[in-house]
Each structure stands twice: as C-alpha cells, then as structure tokens.
Coordinates of C-alpha atoms in Angstrom, one line a residue:
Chain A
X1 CA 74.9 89.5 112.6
X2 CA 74.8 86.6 109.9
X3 CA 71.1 87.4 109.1
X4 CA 71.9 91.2 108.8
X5 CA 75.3 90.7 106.7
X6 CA 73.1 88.3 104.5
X7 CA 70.2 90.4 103.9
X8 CA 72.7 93.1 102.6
X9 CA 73.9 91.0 100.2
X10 CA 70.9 89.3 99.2
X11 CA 69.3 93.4 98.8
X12 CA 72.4 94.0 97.0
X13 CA 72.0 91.5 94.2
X14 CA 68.1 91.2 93.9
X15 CA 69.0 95.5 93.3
X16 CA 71.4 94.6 90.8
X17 CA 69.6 92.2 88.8
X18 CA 66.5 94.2 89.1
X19 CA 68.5 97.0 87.4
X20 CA 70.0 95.1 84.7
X21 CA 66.6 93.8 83.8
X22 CA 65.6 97.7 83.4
X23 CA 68.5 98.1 81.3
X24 CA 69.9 100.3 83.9
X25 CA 73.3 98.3 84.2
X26 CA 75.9 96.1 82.3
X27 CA 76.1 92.2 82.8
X28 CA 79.6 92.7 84.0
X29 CA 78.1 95.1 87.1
X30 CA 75.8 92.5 87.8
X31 CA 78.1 89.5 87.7
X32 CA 80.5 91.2 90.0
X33 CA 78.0 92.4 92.1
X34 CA 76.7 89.0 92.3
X35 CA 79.9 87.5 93.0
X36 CA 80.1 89.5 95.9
X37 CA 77.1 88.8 97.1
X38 CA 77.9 84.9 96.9
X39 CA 81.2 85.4 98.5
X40 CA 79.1 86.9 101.7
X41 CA 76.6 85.0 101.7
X42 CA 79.2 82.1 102.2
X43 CA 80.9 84.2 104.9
X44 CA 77.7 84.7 106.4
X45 CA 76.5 80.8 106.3
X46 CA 80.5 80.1 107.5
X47 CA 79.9 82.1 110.8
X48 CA 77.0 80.4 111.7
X49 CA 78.4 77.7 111.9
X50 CA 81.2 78.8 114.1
X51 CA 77.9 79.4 117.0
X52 CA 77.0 77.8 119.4
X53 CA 73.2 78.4 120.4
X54 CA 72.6 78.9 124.5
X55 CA 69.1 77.4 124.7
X56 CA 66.4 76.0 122.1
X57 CA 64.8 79.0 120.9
X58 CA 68.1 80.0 119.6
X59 CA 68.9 76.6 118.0
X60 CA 65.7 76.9 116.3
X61 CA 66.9 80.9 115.7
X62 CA 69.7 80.0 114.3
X63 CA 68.6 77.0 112.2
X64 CA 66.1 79.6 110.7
X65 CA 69.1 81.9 110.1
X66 CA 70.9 79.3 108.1
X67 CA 68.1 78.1 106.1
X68 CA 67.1 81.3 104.8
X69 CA 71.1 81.9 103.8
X70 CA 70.9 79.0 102.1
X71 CA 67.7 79.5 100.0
X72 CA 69.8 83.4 99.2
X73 CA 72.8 81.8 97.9
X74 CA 71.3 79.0 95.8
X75 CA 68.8 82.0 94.4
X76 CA 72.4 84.1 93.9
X77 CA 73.8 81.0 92.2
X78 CA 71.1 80.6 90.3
X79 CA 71.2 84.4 89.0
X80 CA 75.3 83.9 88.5
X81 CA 75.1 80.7 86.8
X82 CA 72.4 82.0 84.1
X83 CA 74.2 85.2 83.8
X84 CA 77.7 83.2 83.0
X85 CA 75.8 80.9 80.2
X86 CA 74.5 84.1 78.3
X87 CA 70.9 83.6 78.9
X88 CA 70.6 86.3 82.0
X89 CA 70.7 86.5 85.2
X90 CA 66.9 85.1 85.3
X91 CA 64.0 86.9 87.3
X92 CA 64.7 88.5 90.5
X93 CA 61.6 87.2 92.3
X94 CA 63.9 84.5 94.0
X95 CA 66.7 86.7 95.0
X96 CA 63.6 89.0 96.5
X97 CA 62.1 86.1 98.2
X98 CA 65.0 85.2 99.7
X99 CA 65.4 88.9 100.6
X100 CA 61.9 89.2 102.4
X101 CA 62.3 85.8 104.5
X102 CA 66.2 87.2 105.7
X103 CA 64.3 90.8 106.7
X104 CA 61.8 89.0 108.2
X105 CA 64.0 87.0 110.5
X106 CA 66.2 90.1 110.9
X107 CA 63.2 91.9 112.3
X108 CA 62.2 89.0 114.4
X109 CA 65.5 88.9 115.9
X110 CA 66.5 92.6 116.5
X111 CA 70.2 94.6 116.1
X112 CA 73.3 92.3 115.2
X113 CA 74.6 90.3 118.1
Chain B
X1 CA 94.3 135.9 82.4
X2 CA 97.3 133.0 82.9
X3 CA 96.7 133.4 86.8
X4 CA 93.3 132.8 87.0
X5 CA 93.2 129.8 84.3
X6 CA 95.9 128.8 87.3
X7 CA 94.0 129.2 90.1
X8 CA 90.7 127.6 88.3
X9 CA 92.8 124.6 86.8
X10 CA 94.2 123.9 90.7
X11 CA 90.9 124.1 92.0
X12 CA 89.5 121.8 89.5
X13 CA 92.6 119.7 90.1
X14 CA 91.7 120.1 94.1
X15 CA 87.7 119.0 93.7
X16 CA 88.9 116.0 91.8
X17 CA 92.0 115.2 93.8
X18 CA 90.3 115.7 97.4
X19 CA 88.5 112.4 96.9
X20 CA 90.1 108.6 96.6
X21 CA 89.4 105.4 97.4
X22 CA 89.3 106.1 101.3
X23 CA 86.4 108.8 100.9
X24 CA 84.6 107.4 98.3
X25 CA 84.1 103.6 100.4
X26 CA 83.8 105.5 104.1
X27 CA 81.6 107.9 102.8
X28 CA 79.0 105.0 101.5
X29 CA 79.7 102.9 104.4
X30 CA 78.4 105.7 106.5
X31 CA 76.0 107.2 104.7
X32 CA 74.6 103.5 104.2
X33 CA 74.3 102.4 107.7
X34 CA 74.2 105.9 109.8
X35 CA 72.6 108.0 107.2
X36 CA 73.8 111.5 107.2
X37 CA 74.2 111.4 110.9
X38 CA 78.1 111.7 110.4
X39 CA 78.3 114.7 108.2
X40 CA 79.4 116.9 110.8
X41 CA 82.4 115.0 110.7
X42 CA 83.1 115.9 106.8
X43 CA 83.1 119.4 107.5
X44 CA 85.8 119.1 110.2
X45 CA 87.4 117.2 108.2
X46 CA 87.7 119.3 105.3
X47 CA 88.8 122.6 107.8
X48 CA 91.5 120.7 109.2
X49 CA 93.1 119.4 106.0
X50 CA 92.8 123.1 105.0
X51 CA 94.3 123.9 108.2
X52 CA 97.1 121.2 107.2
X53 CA 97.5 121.9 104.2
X54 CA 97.7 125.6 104.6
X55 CA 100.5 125.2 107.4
X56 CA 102.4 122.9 105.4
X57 CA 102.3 125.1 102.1
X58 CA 103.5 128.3 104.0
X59 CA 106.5 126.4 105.6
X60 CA 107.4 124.9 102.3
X61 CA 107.3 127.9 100.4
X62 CA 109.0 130.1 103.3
X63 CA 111.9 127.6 104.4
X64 CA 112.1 125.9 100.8
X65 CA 112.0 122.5 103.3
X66 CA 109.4 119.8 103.1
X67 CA 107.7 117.8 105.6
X68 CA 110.0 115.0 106.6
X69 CA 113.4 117.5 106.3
X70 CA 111.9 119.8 108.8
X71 CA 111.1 116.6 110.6
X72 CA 114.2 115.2 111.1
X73 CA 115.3 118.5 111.7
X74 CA 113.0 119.3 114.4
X75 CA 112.6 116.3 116.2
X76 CA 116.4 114.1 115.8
X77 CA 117.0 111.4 113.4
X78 CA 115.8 108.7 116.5
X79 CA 112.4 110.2 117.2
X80 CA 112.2 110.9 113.5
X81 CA 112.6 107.6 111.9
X82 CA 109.6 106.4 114.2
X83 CA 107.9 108.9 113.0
X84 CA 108.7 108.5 109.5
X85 CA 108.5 104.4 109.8
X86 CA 104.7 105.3 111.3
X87 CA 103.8 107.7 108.2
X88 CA 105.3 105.3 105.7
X89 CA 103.5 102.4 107.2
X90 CA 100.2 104.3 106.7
X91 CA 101.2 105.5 103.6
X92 CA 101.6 102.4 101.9
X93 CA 98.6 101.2 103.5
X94 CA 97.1 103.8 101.2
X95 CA 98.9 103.0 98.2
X96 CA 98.0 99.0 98.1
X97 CA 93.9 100.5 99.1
X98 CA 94.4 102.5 96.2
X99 CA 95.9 100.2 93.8
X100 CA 92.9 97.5 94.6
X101 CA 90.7 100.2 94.1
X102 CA 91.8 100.8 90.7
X103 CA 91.5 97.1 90.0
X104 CA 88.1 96.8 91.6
X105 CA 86.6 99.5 89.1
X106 CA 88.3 97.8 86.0
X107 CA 86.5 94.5 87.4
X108 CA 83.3 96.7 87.5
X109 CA 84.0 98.0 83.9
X110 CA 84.8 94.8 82.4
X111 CA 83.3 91.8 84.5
X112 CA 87.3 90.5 84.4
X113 CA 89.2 89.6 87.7
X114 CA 90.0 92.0 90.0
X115 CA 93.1 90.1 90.5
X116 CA 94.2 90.4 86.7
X117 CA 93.6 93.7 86.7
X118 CA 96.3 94.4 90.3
X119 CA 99.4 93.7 88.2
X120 CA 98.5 96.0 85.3
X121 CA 97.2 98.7 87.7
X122 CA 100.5 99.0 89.5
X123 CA 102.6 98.7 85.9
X124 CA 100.6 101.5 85.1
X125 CA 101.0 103.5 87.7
X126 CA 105.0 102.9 87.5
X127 CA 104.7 103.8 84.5
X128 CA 103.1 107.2 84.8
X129 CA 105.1 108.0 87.7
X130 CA 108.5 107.3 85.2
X131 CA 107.4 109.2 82.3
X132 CA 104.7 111.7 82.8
X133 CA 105.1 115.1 83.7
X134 CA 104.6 116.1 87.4
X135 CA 101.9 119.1 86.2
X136 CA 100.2 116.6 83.9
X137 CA 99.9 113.6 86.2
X138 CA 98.2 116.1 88.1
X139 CA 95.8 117.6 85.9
X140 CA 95.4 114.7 84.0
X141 CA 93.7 112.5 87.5
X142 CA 92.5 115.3 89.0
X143 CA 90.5 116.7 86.2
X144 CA 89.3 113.1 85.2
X145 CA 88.5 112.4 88.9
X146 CA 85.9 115.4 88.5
X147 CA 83.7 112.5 87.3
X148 CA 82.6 112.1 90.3
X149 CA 80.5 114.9 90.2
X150 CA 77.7 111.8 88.8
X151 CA 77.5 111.2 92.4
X152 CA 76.2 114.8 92.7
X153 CA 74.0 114.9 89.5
X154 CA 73.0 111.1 90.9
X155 CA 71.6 112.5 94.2
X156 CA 69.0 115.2 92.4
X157 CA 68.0 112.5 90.3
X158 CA 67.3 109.9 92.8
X159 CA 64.9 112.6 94.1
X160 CA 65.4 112.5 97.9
X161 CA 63.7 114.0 100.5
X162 CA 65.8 116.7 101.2
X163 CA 64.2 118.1 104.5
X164 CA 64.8 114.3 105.9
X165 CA 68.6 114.3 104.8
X166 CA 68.8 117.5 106.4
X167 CA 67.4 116.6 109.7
X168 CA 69.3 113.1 109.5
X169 CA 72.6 116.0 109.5
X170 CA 71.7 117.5 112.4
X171 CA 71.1 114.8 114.4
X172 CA 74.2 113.2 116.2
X173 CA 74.5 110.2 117.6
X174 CA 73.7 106.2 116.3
X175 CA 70.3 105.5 114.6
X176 CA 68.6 102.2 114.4
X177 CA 70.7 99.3 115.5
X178 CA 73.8 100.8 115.4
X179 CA 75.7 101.5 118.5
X180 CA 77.5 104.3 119.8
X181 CA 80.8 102.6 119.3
X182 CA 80.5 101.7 115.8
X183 CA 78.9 105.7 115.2
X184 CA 82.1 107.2 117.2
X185 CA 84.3 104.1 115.2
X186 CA 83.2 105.7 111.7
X187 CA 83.4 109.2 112.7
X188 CA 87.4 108.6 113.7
X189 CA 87.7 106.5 110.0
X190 CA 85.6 109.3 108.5
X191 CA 87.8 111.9 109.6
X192 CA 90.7 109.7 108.7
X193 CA 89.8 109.7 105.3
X194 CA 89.3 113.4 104.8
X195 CA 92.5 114.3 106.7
X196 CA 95.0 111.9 105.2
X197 CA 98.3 112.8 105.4
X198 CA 99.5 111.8 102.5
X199 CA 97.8 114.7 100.8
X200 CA 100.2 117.2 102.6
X201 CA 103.4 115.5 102.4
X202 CA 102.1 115.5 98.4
X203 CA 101.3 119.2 98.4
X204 CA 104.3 120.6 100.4
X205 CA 107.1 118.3 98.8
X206 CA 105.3 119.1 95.2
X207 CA 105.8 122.9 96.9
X208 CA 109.7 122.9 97.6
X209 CA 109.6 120.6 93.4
X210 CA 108.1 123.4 91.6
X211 CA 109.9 125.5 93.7
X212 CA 107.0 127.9 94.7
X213 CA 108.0 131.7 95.6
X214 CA 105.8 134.0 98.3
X215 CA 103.5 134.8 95.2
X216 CA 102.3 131.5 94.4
X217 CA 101.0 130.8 97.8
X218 CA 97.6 133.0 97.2
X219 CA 97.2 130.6 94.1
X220 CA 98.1 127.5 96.5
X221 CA 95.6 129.0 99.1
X222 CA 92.4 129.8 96.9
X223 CA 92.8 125.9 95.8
X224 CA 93.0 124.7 99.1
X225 CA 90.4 126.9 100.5
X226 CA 88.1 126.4 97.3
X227 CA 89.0 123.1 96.2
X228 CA 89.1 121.5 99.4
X229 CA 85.7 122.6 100.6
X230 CA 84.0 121.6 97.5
X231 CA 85.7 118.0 96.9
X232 CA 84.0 117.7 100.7
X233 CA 81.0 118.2 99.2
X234 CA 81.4 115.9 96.7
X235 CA 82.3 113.5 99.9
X236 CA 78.9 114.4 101.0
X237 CA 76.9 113.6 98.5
X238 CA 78.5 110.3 98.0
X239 CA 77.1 109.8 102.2
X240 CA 73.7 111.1 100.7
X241 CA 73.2 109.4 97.8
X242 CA 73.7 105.8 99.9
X243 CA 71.6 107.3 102.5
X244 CA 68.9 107.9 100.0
X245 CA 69.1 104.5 98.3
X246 CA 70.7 101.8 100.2
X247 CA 69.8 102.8 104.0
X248 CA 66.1 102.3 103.2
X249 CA 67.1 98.7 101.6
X250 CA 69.4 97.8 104.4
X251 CA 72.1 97.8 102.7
X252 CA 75.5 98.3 104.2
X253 CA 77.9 98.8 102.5
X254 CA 80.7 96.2 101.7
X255 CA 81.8 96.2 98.3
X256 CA 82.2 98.5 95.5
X257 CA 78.7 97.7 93.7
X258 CA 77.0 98.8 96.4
X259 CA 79.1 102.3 96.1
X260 CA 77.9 102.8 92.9
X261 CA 74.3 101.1 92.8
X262 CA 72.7 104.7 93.9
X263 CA 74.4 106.2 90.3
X264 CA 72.7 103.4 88.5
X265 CA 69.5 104.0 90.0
X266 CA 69.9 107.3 88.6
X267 CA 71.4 107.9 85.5
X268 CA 71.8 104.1 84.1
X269 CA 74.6 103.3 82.0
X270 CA 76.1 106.3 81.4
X271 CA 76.2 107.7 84.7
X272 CA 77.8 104.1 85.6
X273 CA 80.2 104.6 83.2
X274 CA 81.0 108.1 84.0
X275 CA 81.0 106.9 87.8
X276 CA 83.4 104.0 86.8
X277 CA 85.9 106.7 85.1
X278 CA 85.9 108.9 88.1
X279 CA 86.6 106.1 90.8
X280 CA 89.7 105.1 88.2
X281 CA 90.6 108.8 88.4
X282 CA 90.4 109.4 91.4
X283 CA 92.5 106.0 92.7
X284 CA 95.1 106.4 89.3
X285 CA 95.9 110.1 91.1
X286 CA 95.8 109.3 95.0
X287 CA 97.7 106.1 93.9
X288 CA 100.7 108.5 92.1
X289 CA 100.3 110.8 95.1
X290 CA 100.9 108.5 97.8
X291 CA 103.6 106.4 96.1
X292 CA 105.5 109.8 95.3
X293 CA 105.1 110.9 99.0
X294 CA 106.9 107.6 100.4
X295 CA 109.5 108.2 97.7
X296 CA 109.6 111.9 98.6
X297 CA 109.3 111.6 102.7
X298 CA 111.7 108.7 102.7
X299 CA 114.3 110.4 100.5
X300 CA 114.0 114.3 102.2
X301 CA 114.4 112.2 105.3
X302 CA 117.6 110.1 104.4
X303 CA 119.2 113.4 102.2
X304 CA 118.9 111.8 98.8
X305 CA 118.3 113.5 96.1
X306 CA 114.8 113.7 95.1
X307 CA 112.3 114.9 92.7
X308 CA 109.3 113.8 90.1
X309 CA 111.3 116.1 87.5
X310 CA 115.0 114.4 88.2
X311 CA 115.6 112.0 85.7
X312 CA 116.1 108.5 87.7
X313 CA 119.4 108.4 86.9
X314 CA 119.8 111.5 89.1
X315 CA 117.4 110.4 92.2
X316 CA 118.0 107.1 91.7
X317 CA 117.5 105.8 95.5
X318 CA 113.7 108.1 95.0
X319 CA 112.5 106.5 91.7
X320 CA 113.6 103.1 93.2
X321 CA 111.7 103.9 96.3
X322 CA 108.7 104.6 94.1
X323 CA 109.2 101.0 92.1
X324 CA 109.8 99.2 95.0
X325 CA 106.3 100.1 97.1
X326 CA 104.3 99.9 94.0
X327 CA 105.7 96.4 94.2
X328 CA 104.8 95.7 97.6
X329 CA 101.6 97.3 97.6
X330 CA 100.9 95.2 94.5
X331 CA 102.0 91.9 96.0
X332 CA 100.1 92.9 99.0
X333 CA 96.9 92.9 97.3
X334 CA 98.0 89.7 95.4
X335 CA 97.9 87.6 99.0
X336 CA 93.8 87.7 98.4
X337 CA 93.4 91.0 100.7
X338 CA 90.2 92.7 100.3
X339 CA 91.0 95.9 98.9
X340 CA 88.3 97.3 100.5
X341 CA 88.9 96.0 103.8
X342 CA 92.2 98.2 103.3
X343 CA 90.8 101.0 102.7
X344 CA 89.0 100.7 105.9
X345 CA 91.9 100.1 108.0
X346 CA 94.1 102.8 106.1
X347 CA 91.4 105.3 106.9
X348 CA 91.7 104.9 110.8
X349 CA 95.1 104.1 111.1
X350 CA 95.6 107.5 108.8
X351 CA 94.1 108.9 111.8
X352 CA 96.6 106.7 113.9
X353 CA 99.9 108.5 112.2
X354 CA 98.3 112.3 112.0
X355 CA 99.7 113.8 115.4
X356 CA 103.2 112.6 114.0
X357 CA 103.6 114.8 111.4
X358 CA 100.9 117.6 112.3
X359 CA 102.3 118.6 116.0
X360 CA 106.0 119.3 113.8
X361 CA 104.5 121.2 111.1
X362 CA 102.6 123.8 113.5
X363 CA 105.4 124.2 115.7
X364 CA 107.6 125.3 112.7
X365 CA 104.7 127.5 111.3
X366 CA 105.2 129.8 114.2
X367 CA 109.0 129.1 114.0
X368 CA 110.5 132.6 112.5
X369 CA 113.8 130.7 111.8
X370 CA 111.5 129.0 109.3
X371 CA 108.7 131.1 108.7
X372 CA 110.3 134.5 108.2
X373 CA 107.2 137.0 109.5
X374 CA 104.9 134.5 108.1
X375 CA 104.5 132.8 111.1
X376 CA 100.6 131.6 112.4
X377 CA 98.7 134.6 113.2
X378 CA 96.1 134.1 116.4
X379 CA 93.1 132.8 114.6
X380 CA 95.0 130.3 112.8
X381 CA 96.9 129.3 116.3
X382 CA 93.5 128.9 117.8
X383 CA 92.0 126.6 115.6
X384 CA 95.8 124.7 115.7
X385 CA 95.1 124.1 119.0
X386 CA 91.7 122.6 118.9
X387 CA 92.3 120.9 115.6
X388 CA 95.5 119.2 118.0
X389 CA 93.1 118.5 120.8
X390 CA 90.8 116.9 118.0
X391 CA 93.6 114.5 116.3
X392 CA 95.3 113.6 119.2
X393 CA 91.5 112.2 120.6
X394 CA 91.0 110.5 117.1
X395 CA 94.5 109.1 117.6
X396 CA 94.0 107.8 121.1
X397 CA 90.9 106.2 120.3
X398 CA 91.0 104.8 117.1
X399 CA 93.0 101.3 117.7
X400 CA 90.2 100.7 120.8
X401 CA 87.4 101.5 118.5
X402 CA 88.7 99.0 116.0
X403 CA 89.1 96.4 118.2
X404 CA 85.8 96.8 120.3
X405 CA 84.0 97.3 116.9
X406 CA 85.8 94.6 114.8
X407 CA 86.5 96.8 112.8
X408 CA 82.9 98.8 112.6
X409 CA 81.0 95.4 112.3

C-alpha cells in the first residue's frame, strides 16, 4: 500500500514540475502540489514503519519499499526547496527516477496489501 | 421573452450549481483509480436527484411547506429531531468540505496556506449570506461555477481515445488492482455526491421563499430536468478527464492538484485559472447553499421565523443559525482536518442521511391533503419505488463499506 500511495505522489509531482518546466503551470501549483506530495510521501514512509515483515523476503520487500520512499522524498525536497529560493523547482529527472524505481517495486509486488 | 431568459438563466444556474466540492474530488477519485467503470452510477445519480428534487418542488409549491415542516409534521417532533439531528450532522459535514474546498483553491491560486485562507473563506461566506440578495447569490456562484466547463473543453484537448473511455463505461465491476469492495465503496460515495440532500432542502425551502405559484413549477422543472442532466455531464467529464490522464500514470487521486493536473495538461495557464475560478464557484455557492439549508431545516423544524430575504433582525434565531455553523465548520477545519478527507466522508454519509428525508417527501407527494390533484402519477411512483429500494441499499451498506475499505484505501 506504501509503495502504491508513494508512487502516486511521486507521479504527481514529477507531472507537476514537468508542466511548470513547459510553462504549463504557476510556481504556486507546483509548490502546493509538491507539498502534498511531501506530506504523503511521509505518511507513506510513517506506515512502513508501523509493519512488521512475516519472513525475509518481505523484510528485504519492505526495506526496498522504504528506500525507494526515501530517495522520492529527498528528490520532492529537493524540487520544494529550489522552488522556495526562486531558482525553480530543478529538473524532474530525479523525481522521475524516483518514480520508475517505486513502479518498479509496485509491479514486483502486485495490488496494495 | 422574460420567461425563457428565466428558464435559461435557472438552467445555467443548475449546470453550474449541480457540481461542488463532493462531485468534483469523487468524480477524480474514481475516474483516477476505476476509470469510467463507475459512470453508470452518475446517471442514476442525476435521475434520482431529479426525482428528488422534482417531488420536493411540487410539495413545496402545492402545500406552501418545506422539507423539515412537513417533516415534523409527518413523522412527530421525537422521530423528527433524529431525523433532523441526522440531516444537520451531514449537512454540516458538507459545509466545513466545502469551506476547505474554497481554501484549498485559493492555496492553488496563490501558493498561500490553505489554513490562512479557512478564516477568510468562512467571513466571506457570512458575509454573502448577510447582505447579498437570495436571486443574486444564486446566479452570481452558479453562473461562475459554469467554469467548470474547462473540464469539458480539457477532455477534447487531452485527445483521448474515445472508443476506450466508452468501453471502460460499459464495463462494470473493479479493474486492475482494485477490489470489488473499494468499486461498490465508491459507487455508494459516488452516488452520495450526486444525490446530496442538501440540494433539495435548498431548492424546496428557496420554493416556499420566493413563494412559487403552480406556474412557476414548469420553469422549476425544465431546470431540473435540463440542468441537472447536464451538470452530470459535467461530473462525467471530470471522471474522464482523470481517466484519461492520471489512470495511465497511476495516479490516484488524493489532493486537489491532482483534480486539476488533467486541465493543465490541456489548456495551460489559462485553463488553470479558469479551472481554479470554477472550483471557487462552485464551493462559494454549495457553501451558501448548505449553510442556508441548516439555517432553513433547523428553523422550519423549531417554527422560527425564517428566510434569506428577512432582515436578521426579523429571523434572528435563522441568521444566527447560519453564523454559528459557518463558525463550526470553520473551526473544524482549523483542528488540521483534511478537507478533502471530508469531502469523502460527507459524500457517503450523505448517502447515510438520504432515506430520512426522501421516504417523507414521497409519502406526502401522493398525500392530496398536501398535493391537491398533483399527487405522483404511476410512472413517477414506480421509479419512487426503485429509487427507495436503491437508497435504502446505499444506506445500509455504506458505514460497512467504509470500514472494510478504510475508507476506499
């Protein structure tokens, strides 16, 4: 459930900084949008934490899971915190990095549990 | 000529009116995560609220009664305050998802806290609801709320393939990884949002205000019928246009961003900007319509004078109604609440409260003591009937669908 709630945002914001880049939308869109997407990717890293893996392939599952939330919220901070000092919210190859490793996993792993 | 500019005005008024916050978030949940899968469940949406809204007009207009009078008429002052306490509760639910939706499409606007924006939402909404005209509050939101008709333009411009949306529309049942709970979950929240209460105790109290005669009714009934029907399309292609963007990204929707991220794909600024007016519009008007139908339920309920045109010096105990659920609502939303996680919960548990004031009004639509020789002819009776059998089932399984969901996670 974390991995899918995580790719959202993650899709959410690489989508939003990929349109303000086209000139499609305003900085305050995208500084909202990635302050949502912060705010769940910190839910999303908060509710792994609260699991408790049954066997080893789902410790290493899950330790996957968090690392890949982490890398999408330090690549949404990244984007928030250049967007906040006035020079942008920077290119959105992170945030789309950090998208493809979460939709890998989430394929790996199959529907929400 | 003055008729028709009527009837087109009310329809206008209708289109922009039928959508708030409710429709416009459930309608991008769903289309996001279920495609168009759920649209069925727009369209008997929209023919029940016509149903509704249709009953409640005649009996207004016929017994010069609203809603909660015929209520506590009908069914005692005990069974009625439960009812009324039930409605209110949901209404008010309404009001704070409204009022945070106002907020949350300033913060869009402007970048500024949604949370700066709450208090001066619900002062202007006081204030709108203490000095501006009944006809022109009306207008006014529902005419701006036609703004949401980017959503529309949006979904031609994204280009989608139309043969695929259709067949997504025909096809019932949970796609991908969703389940069948979370499917039958949003088509109980979906339905919900299009047949919200509050809309009739609005248009049947605002009935017995304006003090409607036997001729106004074919005006009230072509914007119903008309207006009704086409703000459900708008409703639709809110569902499409997230079906056509964010389904393919796996996006679900959560926040309001995501809502309008298809309209920036689109049309850019402008149609963000004409989005962002239309979602201010729309939550503005269903935020002085629901606040005016606690103040008018509550007050035809206790016998207090009541009214939008009665000076508050004259309704006093209904204006201060009005003030304080703006105020609660307001400090509601204040707490840290998600706005949008209210919406989500107002739209099922509007779903909840409908049987409570819906099983009243079609009794007293074929009540001649009411009704005069308008009473429900057989057609309309029938569809009653099923439309019972269908609110009553969303009623019953709403609350279990929410739990076993959590909440349509």
């Amino acid at each position: 459930m974390a991995a899918h709630e995580g790719l959202s945002a993650t899709a959410t914001a690489r989508q939003l900084v990929d349109q303000f880049h086209r000139g499609r939308t305003t900085g305050a869109t995208t500084e909202v949008a990635l302050e949502t997407a912060a705010t769940e990717l910190s839910a999303a890293l908060s509710a792994t934490a609260t699991v408790t893996p049954g066997s080893g392939a789902e410790a290493d599952d899950l330790s996957e899971v968090r690392a890949a939330l982490d890398d999408a919220a330090d690549a949404v901070a990244r984007a928030r915190s250049g967007l906040s000092s006035g020079q942008g919210p920077g290119s959105a190859s992170d945030l789309a990095s950090a998208e493809a490793a979460l939709r890998d996993l989430v394929g790996e792993l199959g529907p929400p549990r | 000529m003055k008729k028709y500019l009527a009837v087109a005005l009310g329809i206008l008024t209708a289109i922009g009116g039928f959508v708030d916050i409710g429709d416009l978030v459930t309608n991008a949940v769903v289309g996001s995560r279920f495609g168009m899968s759920l649209a069925w469940v727009v369209v008997v949406g929209v023919i029940g609220i016509c149903l509704f809204a249709h009953m409640s007009a005649k009996v207004a207009v016929m017994s010069g009664a609203a809603t909660f009078e015929i209520i506590r008429e009908r069914l005692g002052p005990r069974i009625g305050v439960m009812n009324l306490l039930a409605s209110m509760v949901m209404t008010l639910m309404t009001l704070t998802a409204e009022i945070g939706g106002i907020a949350l499409a300033l913060q869009l606007a402007s970048g500024v806290s949604e949370f700066l924006w709450i208090p001066l939402a619900a002062l202007a909404v006081w204030f709108v609801l203490w000095r501006v005209k009944f006809q022109v509050l009306e207008n006014v939101a529902g005419l701006f709320g036609l703004s949401l008709i980017v959503f529309a333009v949006a979904l031609f411009l994204l280009g989608p393939d139309w043969g695929d949306l259709a067949e997504q529309a025909v096809q019932f049942g949970p796609r991908g990884e969703e389940t069948s709970l979370t499917y039958w979950y949003y088509a109980v929240a979906l339905f919900g949002a299009a047949m919200t209460p509050y809309e009739v105790f609005f248009f049947s109290s605002g009935a017995v205000e304006e003090k409607w005669t036997r001729r106004d009714m074919g005006v009230a009934r072509g914007n119903v019928l008309i207006g009704f029907p086409l703000g459900g399309l708008l409703s639709l292609a809110i569902a499409a246009c997230a079906a056509t963007f964010l389904l393919p990204q796996a996006i679900a929707v959560t926040s309001l961003p995501q809502v309008v991220a298809p309209v920036i794909e689109a049309g850019g600024q402008i149609a963000l900007a004409v989005a962002i007016l239309g979602i201010v519009a729309a939550t503005v008007g269903a935020s002085l319509e629901t606040a005016l139908s606690i103040g008018y339920s509550i007050s035809q309920f206790m016998g207090w004078s009541w009214g939008k045109s009665h000076r508050p010096t004259d309704a006093a105990r209904f204006h201060l109604t009005l003030i304080v659920c703006v105020v609660v609502a307001t400090l509601v939303l204040l707490t840290g609440v998600d706005p949008i996680m209210v919406t989500e919960f107002s739209v099922v548990f509007s779903a909840v409260a409908l049987p409570l004031t819906y099983l009243p009004i079609l009794i007293v639509a074929n009540d001649p003591q009411y009704v005069g020789d308008e009473t429900n002819g057989r057609l309309v009776n029938g569809l009653a009937l099923v439309y019972l059998v269908i609110i009553c089932a969303a009623a019953i399984a709403a609350i279990p669908l929410l739990v076993l969901t959590g909440v349509g996670s």
